[in-house]
Every structure is written in C-alpha cells, then in structure tokens.
C-alpha cells in the first residue's frame, strides 16, 4: 500500500511538472533552431513587460545603420517612440502588432515586414497570447536615435488589438 501511495505521488509530481512545462510554451526560448541570438533582458524603462535584445554588428558604422534581434514575451511592448531616420522590422517568430499613432494596429506574423517612416510615432510588441520576435533595422542613425515618449497603457493596448485576435 505504501509503495502504491509513493508511486502515485511520484506519478502526480511528474504529471504536474509536465503540464506546467507545457504552459510556458508560449515564450520564445533560445533553441538550436533559433536563427539569431536572444541576447539579454532589457532593463531600461522604454519597454513594458519582458523584452530581450541582441544588438548585432558594429555600434559605430559608416553605414549609419544599427540592427538587432528583439524578443518580446506575451503582452510585452515598446513605449510610444519614433525614429528620426526611419526603421524596418522583419518578423521572425510569433504574433504581434505594429501601431502608428492615430491608425489601426496591424497584426504581424513570421515573415511580415514593416517599414516605419521617419518621425512617425508608433509602438511594436507581442500579442496577449503569443511571444513575438523581430529584427529591427534602424536607418540614418547619424540623424539621431529613437525618441521615446510614454508607455502604451493597458487601455491603449486593449483598444488597439480588440479587432484582431
Ligand atoms: Mn520602432
């Protein structure tokens, strides 16, 4: 009887761990199949939620371009911001959104490309039910880096994505 009880407890523990492991499947893990490195967790206040960044290439370049891999966990997003020299996003994993201020949000999936014109105030980030990753290429960086505004509030986020699930 004692052994049956012990075995049952072991079985339940294994089942519990297996189920919980499955629930975390929405986060994008760095795997052998990942094309680009995930990098380190962003600790500045220009983002909401958990976001990872891996800058790639030289930080000071004659090409006036900087580029990196950005990975957002579910619901994570940038603050409102603009780029004096413009920016291009290449979506590599998951599901997320891009929204220019005053316009409807655009649903984004792997393979989508977003061209962000100079000085357009916008945000980009993950969907509520999916992690999200994109390459971000900032252009004409000699004209200045990103100009940051306030956070995308929970109300603004909910409003932006309510028509797209
Ligand atoms: Mn941007």
XYZ file of N, CA and C and ligand atoms in Angstrom:
496
model
N 0.846 -1.217 0.000
C 0.000 0.000 0.000
C 0.872 1.254 0.000
N 1.885 1.226 0.875
C 2.827 2.338 1.000
C 3.492 2.650 -0.354
N 3.844 1.547 -1.064
C 4.540 1.724 -2.342
C 3.615 2.293 -3.397
N 2.368 1.819 -3.343
C 1.381 2.335 -4.309
C 1.183 3.828 -4.102
N 1.113 4.218 -2.814
C 0.940 5.637 -2.479
C 2.138 6.450 -2.973
N 3.331 5.931 -2.712
C 4.556 6.622 -3.159
C 4.604 6.742 -4.668
N 4.231 5.638 -5.328
C 4.242 5.638 -6.789
C 3.237 6.661 -7.324
N 2.067 6.729 -6.681
C 1.024 7.664 -7.101
C 1.501 9.100 -6.960
N 2.158 9.364 -5.841
C 2.670 10.724 -5.615
C 3.721 11.091 -6.658
N 4.577 10.130 -6.955
C 5.617 10.356 -7.972
C 4.971 10.632 -9.322
N 3.949 9.816 -9.643
C 3.240 9.976 -10.915
C 2.600 11.365 -11.007
N 1.956 11.778 -9.922
C 1.291 13.086 -9.907
C 2.306 14.227 -10.051
N 3.451 14.047 -9.386
C 4.503 15.073 -9.469
C 4.997 15.211 -10.904
N 5.238 14.071 -11.543
C 5.721 14.078 -12.934
C 4.674 14.727 -13.845
N 3.391 14.360 -13.606
C 2.295 14.914 -14.402
C 2.222 16.427 -14.231
N 2.353 16.879 -12.983
C 2.286 18.311 -12.653
C 3.403 19.081 -13.365
N 4.601 18.552 -13.287
C 5.759 19.204 -13.920
C 5.569 19.242 -15.434
N 5.081 18.125 -15.994
C 4.880 18.044 -17.444
C 3.854 19.083 -17.903
N 2.755 19.206 -17.155
C 1.705 20.166 -17.510
C 2.215 21.599 -17.424
N 2.960 21.894 -16.375
C 3.466 23.253 -16.202
C 4.486 23.621 -17.262
N 5.275 22.659 -17.678
C 6.263 22.897 -18.728
C 5.547 23.271 -20.018
N 4.417 22.598 -20.257
C 3.650 22.850 -21.463
C 3.082 24.276 -21.458
N 2.644 24.747 -20.277
C 2.024 26.068 -20.188
C 2.995 27.194 -20.536
N 4.273 26.975 -20.334
C 5.237 28.026 -20.616
C 5.642 28.016 -22.094
N 5.007 27.180 -22.893
C 5.383 27.020 -24.299
C 5.193 28.254 -25.159
N 4.442 29.273 -24.647
C 4.208 30.463 -25.451
C 5.414 31.393 -25.469
N 6.333 31.225 -24.525
C 7.535 32.060 -24.529
C 8.488 31.538 -25.604
N 9.207 32.444 -26.238
C 10.176 32.013 -27.249
C 11.493 31.719 -26.545
N 11.895 30.458 -26.569
C 13.149 30.059 -25.943
C 14.257 30.092 -26.990
N 15.462 30.352 -26.526
C 16.608 30.248 -27.427
C 16.872 28.770 -27.660
N 16.737 28.314 -28.881
C 16.965 26.909 -29.190
C 18.010 26.807 -30.284
N 18.406 25.570 -30.551
C 19.397 25.340 -31.608
C 18.855 25.792 -32.956
N 17.492 25.819 -33.072
C 16.874 26.199 -34.345
C 16.758 27.722 -34.500
N 16.922 28.488 -33.396
C 16.791 29.936 -33.484
C 17.844 30.477 -34.437
N 17.419 31.398 -35.297
C 18.358 31.924 -36.292
C 19.313 32.911 -35.637
N 18.766 33.799 -34.798
C 19.579 34.853 -34.190
C 19.573 34.730 -32.668
N 20.635 35.168 -32.007
C 20.682 35.065 -30.550
C 19.635 35.949 -29.874
N 19.157 35.491 -28.727
C 18.101 36.199 -27.993
C 18.650 37.389 -27.203
N 19.882 37.293 -26.772
C 20.513 38.413 -26.053
C 20.090 38.504 -24.606
N 20.158 39.715 -24.078
C 19.926 39.946 -22.645
C 18.602 40.664 -22.431
N 18.067 40.509 -21.226
C 16.816 41.178 -20.859
C 17.041 42.694 -20.822
N 16.122 43.453 -21.421
C 16.213 44.913 -21.413
C 15.794 45.422 -20.039
N 16.594 46.297 -19.452
C 16.292 46.768 -18.093
C 15.912 48.247 -18.056
N 15.915 48.936 -19.219
C 15.521 50.352 -19.187
C 13.993 50.493 -19.180
N 13.498 51.706 -19.042
C 12.056 51.949 -18.889
C 11.345 52.244 -20.202
N 11.972 51.958 -21.336
C 11.358 52.242 -22.633
C 10.462 51.112 -23.131
N 10.323 50.061 -22.310
C 9.530 48.892 -22.696
C 8.628 48.479 -21.533
N 7.489 47.841 -21.849
C 6.635 47.233 -20.827
C 6.759 45.725 -20.959
N 6.810 45.022 -19.825
C 6.911 43.566 -19.853
C 8.343 43.114 -20.068
N 8.494 41.836 -20.397
C 9.828 41.248 -20.528
C 10.251 41.219 -21.987
N 11.371 41.889 -22.266
C 11.866 42.014 -23.641
C 13.371 41.740 -23.641
N 13.828 40.985 -24.629
C 15.250 40.678 -24.771
C 15.804 41.362 -26.018
N 17.067 41.770 -25.952
C 17.685 42.458 -27.091
C 19.090 41.925 -27.342
N 19.374 41.629 -28.599
C 20.734 41.302 -29.017
C 21.098 42.221 -30.171
N 21.912 43.236 -29.890
C 22.389 44.103 -30.968
C 23.425 43.317 -31.759
N 23.466 43.537 -33.070
C 24.387 42.804 -33.928
C 25.164 43.799 -34.781
N 26.384 43.474 -35.098
C 27.194 44.358 -35.918
C 27.832 45.457 -35.094
N 28.567 46.310 -35.778
C 29.296 47.390 -35.111
C 28.325 48.459 -34.634
N 28.612 49.064 -33.480
C 27.723 50.105 -32.968
C 28.012 51.437 -33.651
N 29.238 51.600 -34.157
C 29.590 52.831 -34.866
C 29.997 52.424 -36.279
N 29.176 52.794 -37.239
C 29.430 52.287 -38.586
C 29.262 53.379 -39.626
N 30.032 53.291 -40.678
C 29.932 54.247 -41.774
C 28.617 54.084 -42.528
N 27.896 52.994 -42.269
C 26.623 52.765 -42.955
C 25.462 53.487 -42.283
N 25.711 54.111 -41.139
C 24.657 54.825 -40.407
C 23.428 53.957 -40.182
N 23.668 52.728 -39.787
C 22.608 51.752 -39.564
C 22.935 50.960 -38.308
N 21.914 50.656 -37.499
C 22.135 49.727 -36.398
C 21.033 48.684 -36.449
N 21.351 47.468 -36.022
C 20.361 46.397 -36.145
C 20.517 45.390 -35.026
N 19.373 44.821 -34.653
C 19.383 43.859 -33.561
C 18.159 42.967 -33.594
N 18.205 41.918 -32.768
C 17.101 40.975 -32.626
C 16.357 41.311 -31.341
N 15.042 41.523 -31.430
C 14.247 41.888 -30.255
C 13.198 40.802 -30.029
N 13.152 40.262 -28.817
C 12.202 39.198 -28.477
C 11.310 39.661 -27.338
N 9.998 39.626 -27.560
C 9.012 40.080 -26.570
C 8.269 38.882 -26.007
N 8.110 38.787 -24.687
C 7.206 37.791 -24.125
C 5.779 38.297 -24.297
N 4.783 37.429 -24.053
C 3.375 37.805 -24.231
C 3.075 39.152 -23.591
N 2.330 40.026 -24.303
C 1.886 41.347 -23.839
C 3.010 42.381 -23.756
N 4.251 41.978 -23.905
C 5.367 42.931 -23.794
C 5.391 43.834 -25.028
N 5.810 45.066 -24.849
C 5.777 46.031 -25.954
C 6.719 47.194 -25.697
N 7.004 47.928 -26.766
C 7.790 49.153 -26.621
C 6.892 50.245 -26.055
N 7.466 51.317 -25.570
C 6.720 52.553 -25.324
C 6.440 53.202 -26.680
N 5.634 54.241 -26.701
C 5.486 55.069 -27.897
C 6.852 55.682 -28.214
N 7.229 55.683 -29.480
C 8.519 56.269 -29.862
C 8.539 56.552 -31.367
N 9.582 57.253 -31.807
C 9.774 57.493 -33.241
C 11.265 57.391 -33.560
N 11.560 57.254 -34.846
C 12.944 57.151 -35.308
C 13.213 58.267 -36.317
N 14.125 59.184 -36.031
C 14.411 60.288 -36.946
C 14.819 59.801 -38.340
N 15.473 58.645 -38.412
C 15.942 58.140 -39.704
C 15.122 56.972 -40.234
N 14.007 56.625 -39.566
C 13.183 55.500 -40.000
C 13.670 54.159 -39.454
N 12.831 53.130 -39.616
C 13.164 51.794 -39.105
C 12.432 50.738 -39.924
N 13.046 49.563 -40.063
C 12.389 48.430 -40.727
C 12.375 47.254 -39.752
N 11.228 46.575 -39.654
C 11.100 45.388 -38.809
C 10.899 44.162 -39.693
N 11.631 43.093 -39.429
C 11.435 41.803 -40.088
C 10.958 40.829 -39.012
N 9.713 40.367 -39.116
C 9.161 39.493 -38.090
C 9.703 38.080 -38.282
N 10.277 37.524 -37.213
C 10.920 36.206 -37.322
C 10.196 35.114 -36.545
N 9.419 35.493 -35.515
C 8.739 34.463 -34.717
C 7.490 35.023 -34.057
N 6.498 34.190 -33.845
C 5.336 34.516 -33.021
C 4.331 35.433 -33.691
N 3.590 36.147 -32.821
C 2.490 37.012 -33.279
C 2.531 38.314 -32.491
N 2.387 39.438 -33.202
C 2.438 40.720 -32.507
C 1.771 41.811 -33.300
N 2.061 43.056 -32.935
C 1.394 44.213 -33.548
C 2.353 45.361 -33.784
N 2.005 46.180 -34.785
C 2.623 47.487 -35.008
C 1.478 48.479 -35.073
N 1.608 49.603 -34.386
C 0.593 50.647 -34.491
C 1.247 52.015 -34.577
N 0.901 52.755 -35.640
C 1.275 54.168 -35.736
C 0.185 54.967 -35.049
N 0.562 56.024 -34.356
C -0.408 56.806 -33.575
C -1.537 57.306 -34.471
N -2.781 57.083 -34.015
C -3.947 57.540 -34.766
C -4.402 56.585 -35.848
N -3.684 55.469 -36.013
C -4.056 54.484 -37.039
C -4.386 53.142 -36.389
N -5.115 52.266 -37.116
C -5.392 50.933 -36.565
C -4.104 50.128 -36.405
N -4.087 49.242 -35.414
C -2.926 48.368 -35.238
C -2.885 47.351 -36.371
N -1.690 46.932 -36.714
C -1.515 45.927 -37.767
C -1.032 44.622 -37.125
N -1.758 43.524 -37.402
C -1.366 42.209 -36.890
C -0.150 41.711 -37.665
N 0.835 41.195 -36.963
C 2.083 40.762 -37.593
C 2.399 39.313 -37.260
N 2.853 38.591 -38.263
C 3.287 37.207 -38.075
C 4.626 36.995 -38.776
N 5.247 35.867 -38.469
C 6.532 35.482 -39.059
C 6.530 35.731 -40.569
N 7.524 36.432 -41.059
C 7.628 36.703 -42.495
C 7.137 38.083 -42.895
N 6.407 38.762 -41.995
C 5.935 40.113 -42.311
C 7.066 41.135 -42.170
N 6.953 42.215 -42.934
C 7.934 43.295 -42.900
C 7.190 44.603 -42.675
N 7.707 45.453 -41.798
C 7.086 46.752 -41.524
C 8.098 47.853 -41.831
N 7.721 48.793 -42.693
C 8.564 49.951 -42.970
C 7.999 51.134 -42.192
N 8.787 51.661 -41.289
C 8.333 52.755 -40.427
C 9.002 54.045 -40.894
N 8.190 54.989 -41.425
C 8.779 56.228 -41.948
C 9.418 57.068 -40.837
N 10.233 58.007 -41.250
C 10.889 58.926 -40.312
C 9.868 59.641 -39.432
N 10.152 59.721 -38.145
C 9.409 60.549 -37.185
C 7.950 60.153 -36.966
N 7.539 58.975 -37.411
C 6.171 58.512 -37.136
C 6.144 57.888 -35.733
N 5.281 58.437 -34.869
C 5.175 57.910 -33.501
C 4.420 56.579 -33.537
N 4.971 55.554 -32.907
C 4.428 54.194 -33.013
C 4.870 53.323 -31.852
N 4.310 52.115 -31.789
C 4.830 51.074 -30.886
C 4.790 49.738 -31.608
N 5.582 48.772 -31.120
C 5.515 47.395 -31.604
C 5.676 46.453 -30.430
N 5.017 45.296 -30.509
C 5.115 44.350 -29.401
C 4.289 43.105 -29.620
N 4.273 42.257 -28.590
C 3.659 40.933 -28.682
C 2.152 40.978 -28.498
N 1.484 39.965 -29.011
C 0.054 39.756 -28.782
C -0.145 39.255 -27.343
N -1.389 39.319 -26.835
C -1.634 38.860 -25.456
C -1.395 37.365 -25.273
N -1.522 36.599 -26.365
C -1.441 35.140 -26.247
C -0.236 34.543 -26.969
N 0.735 35.385 -27.320
C 1.892 34.853 -28.047
C 3.129 35.708 -27.834
N 4.248 35.041 -27.702
C 5.519 35.765 -27.739
C 5.739 36.232 -29.179
N 6.796 37.028 -29.399
C 6.961 37.713 -30.683
C 8.437 38.082 -30.817
N 8.973 37.961 -32.019
C 10.358 38.396 -32.217
C 10.507 39.050 -33.578
N 11.311 40.109 -33.637
C 11.611 40.740 -34.923
C 13.046 41.247 -34.936
N 13.582 41.333 -36.148
C 14.820 42.060 -36.337
C 14.427 43.515 -36.510
N 15.154 44.429 -35.889
C 14.881 45.860 -36.034
C 16.106 46.507 -36.659
N 15.897 47.129 -37.814
C 16.988 47.816 -38.513
C 16.698 49.305 -38.457
N 17.531 50.032 -37.734
C 17.365 51.486 -37.648
C 18.246 52.139 -38.698
N 17.663 53.079 -39.456
C 18.329 53.687 -40.612
C 18.771 55.121 -40.309
N 19.750 55.585 -41.051
C 20.183 57.000 -40.935
C 20.418 57.398 -39.481
N 21.112 56.534 -38.760
C 21.271 56.741 -37.317
C 22.130 57.974 -36.995
N 22.814 58.509 -38.009
C 23.570 59.752 -37.785
C 22.615 60.924 -37.564
N 21.340 60.729 -37.886
C 20.339 61.780 -37.653
C 19.712 61.656 -36.266
N 20.153 60.696 -35.499
C 19.689 60.557 -34.117
C 19.065 59.207 -33.832
N 19.085 58.832 -32.561
C 18.497 57.567 -32.118
C 17.004 57.732 -31.860
N 16.392 56.670 -31.365
C 14.944 56.673 -31.101
C 14.586 57.780 -30.115
N 13.429 58.411 -30.360
C 12.893 59.444 -29.474
C 11.735 58.807 -28.714
N 11.882 58.672 -27.390
C 10.915 57.916 -26.589
C 9.870 58.803 -25.949
N 8.598 58.342 -25.986
C 7.514 59.005 -25.269
C 7.051 58.060 -24.155
N 5.816 58.244 -23.702
C 5.315 57.451 -22.577
C 4.939 56.034 -22.967
N 4.607 55.228 -21.966
C 4.203 53.841 -22.195
C 2.883 53.738 -22.969
N 2.718 52.616 -23.673
C 1.428 52.261 -24.253
C 0.618 51.691 -23.092
N -0.412 52.416 -22.664
C -1.157 51.984 -21.477
C -1.928 50.698 -21.778
N -2.366 50.008 -20.724
C -3.161 48.786 -20.914
C -4.425 49.099 -21.712
N -5.006 50.293 -21.490
C -6.220 50.694 -22.214
C -5.909 50.885 -23.702
N -4.797 51.575 -23.998
C -4.410 51.796 -25.400
C -4.116 50.461 -26.098
N -3.447 49.561 -25.375
C -3.098 48.241 -25.924
C -4.371 47.447 -26.213
N -5.296 47.408 -25.249
C -6.547 46.658 -25.413
C -7.360 47.229 -26.572
N -7.412 48.559 -26.654
C -8.160 49.243 -27.712
C -7.554 48.914 -29.081
N -6.225 48.944 -29.150
C -5.521 48.740 -30.426
C -5.750 47.356 -31.012
N -5.823 46.353 -30.137
C -5.834 44.967 -30.640
C -7.209 44.324 -30.607
N -8.252 45.086 -30.209
C -9.539 44.409 -29.980
C -10.191 43.865 -31.243
N -9.821 44.372 -32.411
C -10.413 43.875 -33.643
C -9.603 42.733 -34.243
N -8.424 42.506 -33.732
C -7.523 41.479 -34.280
C -7.178 40.512 -33.183
N -7.525 39.231 -33.343
C -7.206 38.269 -32.287
C -6.124 37.315 -32.744
Mn 10.318 51.389 -33.588
